[in-house]
XYZ file of C-alpha atoms in Angstrom:
615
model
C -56.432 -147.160 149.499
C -56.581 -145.512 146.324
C -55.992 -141.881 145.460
C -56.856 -139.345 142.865
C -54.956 -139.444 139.385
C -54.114 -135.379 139.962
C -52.874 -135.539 142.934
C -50.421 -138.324 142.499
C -49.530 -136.619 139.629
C -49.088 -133.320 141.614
C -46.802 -135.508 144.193
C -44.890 -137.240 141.567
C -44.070 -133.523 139.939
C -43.289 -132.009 143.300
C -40.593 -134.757 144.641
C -37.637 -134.590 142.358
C -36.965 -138.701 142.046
C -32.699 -137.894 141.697
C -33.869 -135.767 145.286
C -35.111 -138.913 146.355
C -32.682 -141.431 145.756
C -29.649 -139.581 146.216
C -30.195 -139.360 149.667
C -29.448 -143.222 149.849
C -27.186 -144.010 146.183
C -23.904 -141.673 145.033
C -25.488 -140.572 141.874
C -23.085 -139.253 139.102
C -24.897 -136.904 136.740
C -24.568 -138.501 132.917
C -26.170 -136.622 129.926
C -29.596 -136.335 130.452
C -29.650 -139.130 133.296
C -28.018 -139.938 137.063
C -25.897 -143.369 137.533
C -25.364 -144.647 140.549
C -24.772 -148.560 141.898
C -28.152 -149.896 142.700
C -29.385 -150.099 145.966
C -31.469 -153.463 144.946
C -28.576 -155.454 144.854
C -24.739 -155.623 144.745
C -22.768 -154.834 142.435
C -19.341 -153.490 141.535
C -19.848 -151.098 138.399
C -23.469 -149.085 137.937
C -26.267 -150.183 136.169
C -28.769 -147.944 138.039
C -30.121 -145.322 136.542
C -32.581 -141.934 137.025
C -34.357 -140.098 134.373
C -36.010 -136.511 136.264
C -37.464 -136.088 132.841
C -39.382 -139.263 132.205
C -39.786 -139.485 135.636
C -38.783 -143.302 136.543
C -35.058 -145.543 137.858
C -34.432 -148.520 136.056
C -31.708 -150.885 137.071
C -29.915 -153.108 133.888
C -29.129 -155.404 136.070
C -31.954 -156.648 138.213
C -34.920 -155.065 136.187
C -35.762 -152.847 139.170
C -37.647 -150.258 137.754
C -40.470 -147.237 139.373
C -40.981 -143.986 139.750
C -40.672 -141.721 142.993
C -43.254 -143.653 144.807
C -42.192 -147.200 143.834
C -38.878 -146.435 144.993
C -39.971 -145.163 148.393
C -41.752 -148.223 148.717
C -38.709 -150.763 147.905
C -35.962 -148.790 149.319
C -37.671 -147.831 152.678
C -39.817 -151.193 152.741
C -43.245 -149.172 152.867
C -46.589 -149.893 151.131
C -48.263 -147.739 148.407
C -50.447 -145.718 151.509
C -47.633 -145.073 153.409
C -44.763 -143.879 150.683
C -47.522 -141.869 149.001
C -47.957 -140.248 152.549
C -43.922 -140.116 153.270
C -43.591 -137.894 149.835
C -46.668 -135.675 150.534
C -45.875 -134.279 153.955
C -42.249 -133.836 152.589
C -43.906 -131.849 149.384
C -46.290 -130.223 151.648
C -49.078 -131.580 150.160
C -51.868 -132.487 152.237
C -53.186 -136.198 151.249
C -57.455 -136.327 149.987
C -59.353 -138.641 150.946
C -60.839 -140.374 148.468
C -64.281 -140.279 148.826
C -67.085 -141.649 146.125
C -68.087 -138.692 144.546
C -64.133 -138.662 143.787
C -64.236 -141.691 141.564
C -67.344 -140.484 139.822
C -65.034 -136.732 139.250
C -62.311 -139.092 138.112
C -65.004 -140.780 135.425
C -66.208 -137.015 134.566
C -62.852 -136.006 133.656
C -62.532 -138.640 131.468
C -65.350 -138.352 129.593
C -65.034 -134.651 128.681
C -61.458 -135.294 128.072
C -62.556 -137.610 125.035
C -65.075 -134.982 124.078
C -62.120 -132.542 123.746
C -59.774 -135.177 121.944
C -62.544 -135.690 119.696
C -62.985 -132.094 119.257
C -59.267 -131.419 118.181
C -59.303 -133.780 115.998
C -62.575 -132.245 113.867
C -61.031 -128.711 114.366
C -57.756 -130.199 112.715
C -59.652 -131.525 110.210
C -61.731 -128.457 109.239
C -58.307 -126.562 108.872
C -57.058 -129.042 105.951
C -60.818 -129.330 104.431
C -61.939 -126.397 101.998
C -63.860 -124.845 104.354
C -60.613 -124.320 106.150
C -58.952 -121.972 103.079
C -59.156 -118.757 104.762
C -57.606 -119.803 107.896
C -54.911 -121.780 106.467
C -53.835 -118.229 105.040
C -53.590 -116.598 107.678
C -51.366 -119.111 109.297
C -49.708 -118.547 106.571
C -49.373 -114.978 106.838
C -47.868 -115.207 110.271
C -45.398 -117.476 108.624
C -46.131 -120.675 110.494
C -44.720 -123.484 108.733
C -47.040 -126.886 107.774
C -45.360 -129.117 110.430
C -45.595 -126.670 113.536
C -49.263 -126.321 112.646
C -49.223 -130.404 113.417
C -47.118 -130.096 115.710
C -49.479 -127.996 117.738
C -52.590 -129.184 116.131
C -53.884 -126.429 115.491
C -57.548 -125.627 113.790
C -60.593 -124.142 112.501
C -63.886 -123.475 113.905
C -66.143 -123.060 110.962
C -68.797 -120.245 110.385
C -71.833 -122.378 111.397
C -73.529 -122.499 114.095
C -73.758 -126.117 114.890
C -70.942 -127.387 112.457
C -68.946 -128.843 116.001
C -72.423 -129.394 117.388
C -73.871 -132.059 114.585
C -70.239 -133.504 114.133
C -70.245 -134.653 117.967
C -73.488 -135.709 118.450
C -72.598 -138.230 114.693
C -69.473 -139.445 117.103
C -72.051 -140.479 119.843
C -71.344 -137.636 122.736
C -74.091 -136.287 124.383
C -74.866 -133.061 124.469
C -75.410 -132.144 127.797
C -71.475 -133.665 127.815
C -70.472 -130.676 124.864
C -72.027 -128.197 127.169
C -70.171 -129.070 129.987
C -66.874 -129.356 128.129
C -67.469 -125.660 126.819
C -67.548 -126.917 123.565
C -71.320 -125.630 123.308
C -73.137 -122.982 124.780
C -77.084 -122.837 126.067
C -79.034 -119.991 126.284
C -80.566 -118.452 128.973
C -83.437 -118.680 127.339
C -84.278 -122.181 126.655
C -83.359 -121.919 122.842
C -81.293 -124.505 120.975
C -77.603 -124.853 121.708
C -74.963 -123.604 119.361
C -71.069 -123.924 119.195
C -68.922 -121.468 120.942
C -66.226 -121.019 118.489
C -66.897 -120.246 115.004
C -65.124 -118.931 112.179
C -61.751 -118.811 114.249
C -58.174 -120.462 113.904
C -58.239 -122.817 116.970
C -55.171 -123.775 119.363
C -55.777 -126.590 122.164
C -54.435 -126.114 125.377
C -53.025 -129.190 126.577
C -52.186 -129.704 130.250
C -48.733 -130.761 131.593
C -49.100 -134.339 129.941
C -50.588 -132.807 126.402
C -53.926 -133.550 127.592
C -56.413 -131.173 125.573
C -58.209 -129.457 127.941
C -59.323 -126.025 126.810
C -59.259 -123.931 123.217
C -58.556 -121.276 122.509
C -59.768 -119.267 119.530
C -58.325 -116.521 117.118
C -61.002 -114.498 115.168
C -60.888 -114.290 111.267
C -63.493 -111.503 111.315
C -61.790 -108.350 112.062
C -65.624 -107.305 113.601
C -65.767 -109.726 116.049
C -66.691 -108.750 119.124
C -63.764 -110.557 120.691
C -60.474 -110.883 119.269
C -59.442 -114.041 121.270
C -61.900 -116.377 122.894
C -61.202 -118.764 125.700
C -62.889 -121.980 126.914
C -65.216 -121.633 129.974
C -64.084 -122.593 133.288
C -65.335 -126.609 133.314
C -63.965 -129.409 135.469
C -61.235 -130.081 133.401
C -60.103 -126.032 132.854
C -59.159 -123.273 135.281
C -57.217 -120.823 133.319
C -55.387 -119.581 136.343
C -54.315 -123.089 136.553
C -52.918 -124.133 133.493
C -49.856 -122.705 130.982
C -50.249 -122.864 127.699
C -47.429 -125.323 125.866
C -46.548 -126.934 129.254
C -46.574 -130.251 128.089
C -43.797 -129.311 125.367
C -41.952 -126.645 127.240
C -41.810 -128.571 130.077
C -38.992 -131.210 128.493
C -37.281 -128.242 127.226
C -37.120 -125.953 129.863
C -34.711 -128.744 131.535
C -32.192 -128.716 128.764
C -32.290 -124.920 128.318
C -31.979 -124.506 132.259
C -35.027 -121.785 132.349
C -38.571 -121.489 131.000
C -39.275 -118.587 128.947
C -43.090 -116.723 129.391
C -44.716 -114.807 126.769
C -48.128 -113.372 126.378
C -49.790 -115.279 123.535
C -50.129 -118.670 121.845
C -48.883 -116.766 118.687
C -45.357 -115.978 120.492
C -45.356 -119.517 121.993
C -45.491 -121.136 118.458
C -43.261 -118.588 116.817
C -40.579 -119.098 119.167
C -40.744 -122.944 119.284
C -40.851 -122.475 115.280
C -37.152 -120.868 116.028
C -36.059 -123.229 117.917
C -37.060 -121.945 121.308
C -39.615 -124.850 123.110
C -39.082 -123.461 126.183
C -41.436 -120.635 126.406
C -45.347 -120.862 127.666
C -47.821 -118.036 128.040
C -50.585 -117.382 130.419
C -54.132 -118.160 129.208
C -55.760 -114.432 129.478
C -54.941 -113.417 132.697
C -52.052 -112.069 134.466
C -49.812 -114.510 136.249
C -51.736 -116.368 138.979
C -50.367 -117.506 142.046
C -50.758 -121.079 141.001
C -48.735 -120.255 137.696
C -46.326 -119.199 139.507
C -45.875 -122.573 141.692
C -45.713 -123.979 138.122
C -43.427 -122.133 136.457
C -40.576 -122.364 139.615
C -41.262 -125.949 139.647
C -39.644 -125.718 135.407
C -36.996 -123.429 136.718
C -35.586 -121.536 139.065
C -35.688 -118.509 137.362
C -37.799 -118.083 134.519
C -37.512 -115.010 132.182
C -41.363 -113.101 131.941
C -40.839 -111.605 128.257
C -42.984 -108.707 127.735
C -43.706 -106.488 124.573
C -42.267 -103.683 124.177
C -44.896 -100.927 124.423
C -46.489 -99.465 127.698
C -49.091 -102.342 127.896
C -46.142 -104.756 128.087
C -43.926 -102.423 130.647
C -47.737 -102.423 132.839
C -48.132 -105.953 132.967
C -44.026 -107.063 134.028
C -44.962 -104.097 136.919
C -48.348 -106.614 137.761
C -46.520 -109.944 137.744
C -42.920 -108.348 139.715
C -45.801 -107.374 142.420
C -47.436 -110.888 142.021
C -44.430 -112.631 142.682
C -42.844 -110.452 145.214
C -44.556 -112.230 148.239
C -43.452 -115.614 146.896
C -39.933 -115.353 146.161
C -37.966 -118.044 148.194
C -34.017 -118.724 148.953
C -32.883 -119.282 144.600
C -36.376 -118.561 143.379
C -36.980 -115.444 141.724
C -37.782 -114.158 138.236
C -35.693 -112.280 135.009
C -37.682 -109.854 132.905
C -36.914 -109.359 129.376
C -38.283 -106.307 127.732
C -38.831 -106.670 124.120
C -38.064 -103.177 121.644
C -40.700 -100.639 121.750
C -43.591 -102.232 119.575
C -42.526 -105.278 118.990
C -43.523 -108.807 120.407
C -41.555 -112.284 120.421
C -43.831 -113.241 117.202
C -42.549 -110.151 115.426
C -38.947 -110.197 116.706
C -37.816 -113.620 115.236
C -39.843 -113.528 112.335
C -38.259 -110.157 111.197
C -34.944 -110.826 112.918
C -34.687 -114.441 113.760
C -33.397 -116.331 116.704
C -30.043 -114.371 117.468
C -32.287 -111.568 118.138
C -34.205 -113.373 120.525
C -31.497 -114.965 122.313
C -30.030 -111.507 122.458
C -32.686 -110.363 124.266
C -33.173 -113.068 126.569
C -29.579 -112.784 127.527
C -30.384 -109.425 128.813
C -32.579 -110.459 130.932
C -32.660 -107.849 134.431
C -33.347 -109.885 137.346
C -36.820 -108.499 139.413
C -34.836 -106.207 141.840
C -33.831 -104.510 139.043
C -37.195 -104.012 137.654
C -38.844 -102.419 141.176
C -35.766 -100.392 141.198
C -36.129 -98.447 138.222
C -40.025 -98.612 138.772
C -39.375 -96.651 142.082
C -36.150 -94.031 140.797
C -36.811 -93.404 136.927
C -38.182 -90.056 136.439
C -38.753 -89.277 140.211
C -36.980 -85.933 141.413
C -34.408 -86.827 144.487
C -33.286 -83.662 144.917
C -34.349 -82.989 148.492
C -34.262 -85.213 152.042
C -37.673 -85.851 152.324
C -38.095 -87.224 148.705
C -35.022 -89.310 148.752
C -36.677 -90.509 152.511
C -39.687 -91.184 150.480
C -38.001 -93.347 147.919
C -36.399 -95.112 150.580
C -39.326 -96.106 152.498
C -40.924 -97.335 149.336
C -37.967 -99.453 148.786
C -38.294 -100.754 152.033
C -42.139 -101.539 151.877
C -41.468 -103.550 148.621
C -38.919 -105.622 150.472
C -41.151 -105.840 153.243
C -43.896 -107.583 151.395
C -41.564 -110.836 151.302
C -42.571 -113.178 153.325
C -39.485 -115.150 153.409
C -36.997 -113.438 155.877
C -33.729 -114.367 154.533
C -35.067 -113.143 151.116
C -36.482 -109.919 152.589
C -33.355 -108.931 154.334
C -31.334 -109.902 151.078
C -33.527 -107.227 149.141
C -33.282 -104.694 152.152
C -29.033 -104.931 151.998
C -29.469 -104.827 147.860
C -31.606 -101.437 148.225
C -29.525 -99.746 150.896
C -26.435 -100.225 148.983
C -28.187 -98.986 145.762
C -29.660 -96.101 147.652
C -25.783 -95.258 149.168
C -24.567 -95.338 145.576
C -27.078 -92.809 144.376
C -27.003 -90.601 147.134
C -23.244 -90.662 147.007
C -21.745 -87.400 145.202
C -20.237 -88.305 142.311
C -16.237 -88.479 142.090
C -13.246 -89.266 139.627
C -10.994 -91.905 140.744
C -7.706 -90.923 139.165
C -4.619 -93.095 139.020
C -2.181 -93.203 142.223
C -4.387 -90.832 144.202
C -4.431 -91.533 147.990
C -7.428 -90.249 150.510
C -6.220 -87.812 152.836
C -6.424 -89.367 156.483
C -8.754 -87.583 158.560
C -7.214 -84.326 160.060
C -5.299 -83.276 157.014
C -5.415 -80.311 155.363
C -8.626 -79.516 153.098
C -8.169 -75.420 151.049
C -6.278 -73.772 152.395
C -8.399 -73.639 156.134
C -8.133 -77.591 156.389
C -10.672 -78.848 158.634
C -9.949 -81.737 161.050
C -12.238 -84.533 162.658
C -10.771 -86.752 164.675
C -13.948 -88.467 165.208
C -13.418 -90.336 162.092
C -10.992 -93.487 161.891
C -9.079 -94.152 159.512
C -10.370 -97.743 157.666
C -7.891 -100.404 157.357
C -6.263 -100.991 153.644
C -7.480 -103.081 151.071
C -6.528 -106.542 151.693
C -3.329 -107.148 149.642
C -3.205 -108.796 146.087
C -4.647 -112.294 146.063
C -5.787 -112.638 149.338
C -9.340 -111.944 147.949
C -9.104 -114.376 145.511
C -7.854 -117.114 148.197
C -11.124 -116.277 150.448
C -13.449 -116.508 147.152
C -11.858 -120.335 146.329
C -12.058 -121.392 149.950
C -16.013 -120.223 149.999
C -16.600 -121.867 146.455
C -14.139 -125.043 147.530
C -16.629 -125.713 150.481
C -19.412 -125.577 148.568
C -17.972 -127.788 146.127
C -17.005 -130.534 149.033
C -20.374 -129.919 151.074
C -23.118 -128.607 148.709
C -25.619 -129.300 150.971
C -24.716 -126.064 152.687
C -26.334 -124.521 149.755
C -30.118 -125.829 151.154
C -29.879 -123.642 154.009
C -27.728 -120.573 152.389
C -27.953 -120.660 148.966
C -29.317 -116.696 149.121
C -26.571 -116.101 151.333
C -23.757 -117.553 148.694
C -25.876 -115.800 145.624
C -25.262 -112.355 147.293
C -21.728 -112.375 147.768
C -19.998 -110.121 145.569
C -17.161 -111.847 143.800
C -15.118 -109.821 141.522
C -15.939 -110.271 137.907
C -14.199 -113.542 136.601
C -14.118 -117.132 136.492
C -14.535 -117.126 140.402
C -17.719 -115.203 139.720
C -19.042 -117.062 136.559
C -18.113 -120.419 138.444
C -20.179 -119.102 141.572
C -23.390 -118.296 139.784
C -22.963 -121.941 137.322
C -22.968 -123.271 140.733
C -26.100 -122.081 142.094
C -27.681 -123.152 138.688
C -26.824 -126.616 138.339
C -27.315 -126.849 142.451
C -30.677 -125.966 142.078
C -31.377 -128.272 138.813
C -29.673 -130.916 140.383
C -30.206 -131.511 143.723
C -29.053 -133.828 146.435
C -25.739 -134.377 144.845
C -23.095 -135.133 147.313
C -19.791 -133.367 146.682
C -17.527 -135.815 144.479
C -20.932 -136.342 142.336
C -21.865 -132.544 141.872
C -17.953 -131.792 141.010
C -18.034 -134.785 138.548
C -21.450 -133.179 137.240
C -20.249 -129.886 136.944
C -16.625 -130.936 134.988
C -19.451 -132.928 132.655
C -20.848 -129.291 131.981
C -16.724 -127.778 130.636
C -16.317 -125.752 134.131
C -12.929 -128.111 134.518
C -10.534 -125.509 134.376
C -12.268 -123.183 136.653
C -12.671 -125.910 138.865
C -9.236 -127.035 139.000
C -8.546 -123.017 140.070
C -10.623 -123.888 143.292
C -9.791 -128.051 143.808
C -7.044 -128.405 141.487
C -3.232 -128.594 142.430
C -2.841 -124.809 141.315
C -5.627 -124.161 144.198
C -5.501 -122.835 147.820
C -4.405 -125.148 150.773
C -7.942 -125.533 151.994
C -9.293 -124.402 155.285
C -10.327 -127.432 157.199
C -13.516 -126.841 156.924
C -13.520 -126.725 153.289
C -11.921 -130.476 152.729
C -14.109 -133.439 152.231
C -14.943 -135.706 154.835
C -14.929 -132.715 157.849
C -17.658 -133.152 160.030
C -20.868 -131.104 159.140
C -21.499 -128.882 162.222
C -18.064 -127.952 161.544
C -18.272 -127.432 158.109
C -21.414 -125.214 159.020
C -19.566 -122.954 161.073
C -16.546 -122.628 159.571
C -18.309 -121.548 156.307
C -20.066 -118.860 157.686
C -17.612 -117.720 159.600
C -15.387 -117.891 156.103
C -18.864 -115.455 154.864
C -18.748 -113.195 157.607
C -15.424 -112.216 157.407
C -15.903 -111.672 153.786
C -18.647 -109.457 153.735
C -16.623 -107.811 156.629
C -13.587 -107.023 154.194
C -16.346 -105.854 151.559
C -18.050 -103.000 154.114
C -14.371 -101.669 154.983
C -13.613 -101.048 151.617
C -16.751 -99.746 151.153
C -15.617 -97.240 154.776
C -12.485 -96.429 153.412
C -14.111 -95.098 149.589
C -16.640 -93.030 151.558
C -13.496 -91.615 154.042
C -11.943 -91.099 150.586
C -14.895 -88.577 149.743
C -15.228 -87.281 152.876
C -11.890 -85.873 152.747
C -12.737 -83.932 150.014
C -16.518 -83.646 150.301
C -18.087 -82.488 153.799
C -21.435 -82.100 152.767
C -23.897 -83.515 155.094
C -25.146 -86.389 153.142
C -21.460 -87.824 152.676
C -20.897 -87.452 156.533
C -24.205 -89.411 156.589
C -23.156 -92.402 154.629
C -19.698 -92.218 156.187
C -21.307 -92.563 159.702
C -23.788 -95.590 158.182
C -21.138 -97.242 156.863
C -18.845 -97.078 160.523
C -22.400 -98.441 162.591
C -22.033 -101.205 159.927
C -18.711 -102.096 159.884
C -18.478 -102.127 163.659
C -21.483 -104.259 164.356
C -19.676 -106.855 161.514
C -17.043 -107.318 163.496
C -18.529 -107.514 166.480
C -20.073 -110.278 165.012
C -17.286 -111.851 163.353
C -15.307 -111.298 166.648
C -18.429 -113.421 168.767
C -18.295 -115.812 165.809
C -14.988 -117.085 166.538
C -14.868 -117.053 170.091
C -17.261 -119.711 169.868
């Protein structure tokens, strides 16, 4: 049975090979590559070896060597049909069946994909020839050096009408073939075709394998109707589809651990020029759905880099609301917002690559965005319009469709909202809350009603419950399939802990299907040694049983979240006994409010922990 190119291609990028076969072989994460003994034959020391990035395993020893599907087929003794079908319904990707008409599509694509190879090519050509002077200065101009202009092949349409035209049909493609490719467009009319890029600087758009399947064209006439001009929709092109620099990024965006989105080719090329390969841009359009699904399959989080002007502030609004729907447990999106009036292309050429990375660095993850969307410059100075702001909050979150991600955003917004609604107070040094029924003025006021909270938990007892959470992880981090949202949201204190928590979460993600001793090994590989040996070393906690290697999994599973419960327990007392703090001083409505949300809270968290371990 034989399938489509594309969507093979789609499985094989979908199905993480080290995913794959580190279900069945101990992989140990080395450079750029996994090791592991092969599962082809014995041996003692490993030979094995798996390569995300080129896609394939290849054993030293016996030659064994595949990709994702070949190793389905030899490890789990299935044929091509059936480990094709195996890897689909776990990518959740329904298999085509492959009809004639297919084959002839397949022979299509093909064709028009030569027509667009030989297309490049001429436009390269044109750029170098003397007809290409004027464009070559304007590269210039933008301060793009000779060897990124090869390196992205870029070109020149000349001023003729038929210039691409003649040159193609001399090369033996038909025309009806240029018309289809976009290359040439007919008139309504009946008249004589004519090229549909001329006199502009030309970039191909390749797609994830550097295929050219689209141009896109940059006007030299500053009267041109349009200043950028796009390929048609064809078989080979659907803008929506497709990211421009994929094929490049795509390498890169592995090594740099994110993927970097700009708005133009211009900003692509100046930041790879940098040193930067891991940014792409959208071809015209705000970010599609399908763009999306592309960009979270180069990282978890990519950064959407905007310019720095209202148009730029307009369109990260558009793509946070895009995404918002989508966002899954570790999936999400950073937003970088560039100076006022300024775009990645003017940034590094003015200020380099430290200015860049700067900026990048910064990066404000998307809650933070629809936060200040919702609050900046909107008056709060009444119930109903703080109610208002609340419910919009809420109706954001709402739009998730993942539940453990909506209620995740729900938690992040009420605390925000208790934070600004709280009055504002001065914590000074060796002050103690008044316990409830103590003098306030000189009337006092009492309330028995109120309890006190219990104390903060004494000096490193925190910092024993963060290592025992992060040592489980360590030893088990499959737990981090099913909760990795839940682990994300605790609030460590800033430090190592912290820092070691969210390097976690990164390389889990990257890496998956790790057991513990290889992701540990993995993650020493990456210099987090010493904060590991604060968790696992000798100078660590005695571990929990449930944190060791080797326990049992269903008790592993409970005894983590019990170990989670009871922490975010600890962090909603505190939380009680800072708002009884400003309650004794403060007995304004709204701070008997938050007092009286915080005590529902607290007492349906242990309730909860209380059921938890009665079990």
């Amino acid at each position: 049975m034989a399938f489509p190119d594309s969507f093979l291609e789609e499985l094989r990028n979908r199905v993480p090979l080290s995913g794959v076969v580190g279900r069945s072989v101990r992989l140990v994460k080395r450079g750029r590559e996994f090791t592991g003994l092969c599962p082809f034959h014995n041996e003692k020391s490993p030979s094995f070896t798996v390569n995300d990035d080129k896609g394939f395993f290849h054993c030293f020893g016996c030659g064994a060597h595949g990709d994702v599907i070949g190793f389905t087929m030899r490890n789990a003794g299935l044929s091509f049909p059936e480990a094709v079908e195996q890897l689909a319904q776990e990518a959740g990707l329904a298999v085509p069946r492959v009809h004639p008409e297919d084959r002839e599509k397949a022979d299509q694509a093909a064709t028009l994909g030569k027509a667009m190879e030989e297309a490049a090519k001429w436009f390269q050509a044109q750029l170098q020839a003397s007809v290409g002077a004027e464009a070559r200065a304007y590269l210039d101009r933008r301060g793009l050096k000779p060897e990124t202009v090869d390196r992205f092949r870029l070109g020149y349409a000349p001023s003729s009408r038929t210039a691409l035209k003649e040159a193609m049909l001399a090369r033996g493609l038909p025309e009806p073939l240029l018309v289809e490719a976009g290359l040439l467009i007919k008139p309504d009319d009946g008249g004589p075709t004519y090229d549909r890029f001329r006199h502009r600087v030309m970039f191909p758009i390749g797609d994830r394998r550097g295929r050219i399947i689209a141009f896109g064209g940059r006007a030299l006439d500053p009267d041109a109707p349009a200043k950028y001009l796009n390929s048609p929709e064809t078989p080979l092109f659907h803008k929506g589809r497709n990211l421009y620099n994929h094929a490049i990024a795509r390498e890169a965006a592995r090594e740099a651990g994110t993927v970097v989105v700009v708005e133009g080719y211009m900003d692509v090329i100046a930041l790879a020029q940098a040193g930067i390969e891991h940014a792409v841009a959208p071809l015209g359009t705000a970010l599609t759905e399908e763009q999306i699904a592309l960009l979270w399959r180069l990282a978890a989080e990519p950064i959407l880099c905007f310019d720095g002007d209202a148009a730029g502030w307009r369109a990260a609004l558009r793509a946070a609301d895009r995404a918002l729907p989508l966002l899954e447990p570790g999936r999400s999106f950073r937003f970088a917002i560039l100076p006022g009036g300024q775009d990645p292309d003017d940034l590094v050429r003015t200020q380099g690559r430290a200015a860049m990375d700067q900026i990048l660095a910064g990066a404000q993850p998307l809650a933070d965005i629809l936060w200040r969307r919702e609050t900046e410059g909107r008056p709060l100075d009444t119930p109903e319009r703080r109610a208002a702001l609340e419910t919009a909050l809420f109706g954001l979150a709402g739009q998730i469709k993942n539940q453990a991600v909506q209620n995740h955003y729900r938690d992040h917004f009420r605390s925000r909202l208790r934070n600004l609604f709280a009055p504002s107070r001065t914590y000074q040094a060796g002050f103690q809350p008044r316990r409830p029924g103590q003098g306030h003025g000189a009337g006092g006021w009492r309330n028995p009603a109120v309890p006190s909270a219990p104390p903060p938990p004494p000096p490193g007892a925190g910092d024993r419950r963060e290592k025992v959470l992060l040592a489980a992880v360590l030893a088990h981090p499959w737990l981090l399939d099913e909760y990795g949202e839940t682990f994300a949201a605790l609030a460590f204190p800033q430090g190592p802990l912290d820092s070691l928590k969210s390097r976690i979460l990164e390389e889990a993600s990257r890496h998956p299907g790790l057991d513990g001793e290889a992701f540990t090994a993995h993650l020493r590989q990456q210099g987090l040694g010493a904060q590991l040996d604060l968790v696992i070393g000798e100078a660590g906690p005695v571990l929990e049983p449930f944190a060791r290697p080797g326990t049992a999994p269903d008790k592993v599973e409970r005894g983590w979240l019990q170990a989670v419960q009871r922490y975010r327990l600890t962090e909603l007392e505190q939380e009680l006994a800072a708002a009884e703090a400003e309650l004794a001083t403060n007995t304004n409505p709204e701070a008997w409010q938050r007092f009286m949300a915080l005590k529902a809270e607290v007492g349906s968290a242990r309730s909860q922990v209380s059921v938890s371990e009665q079990d």
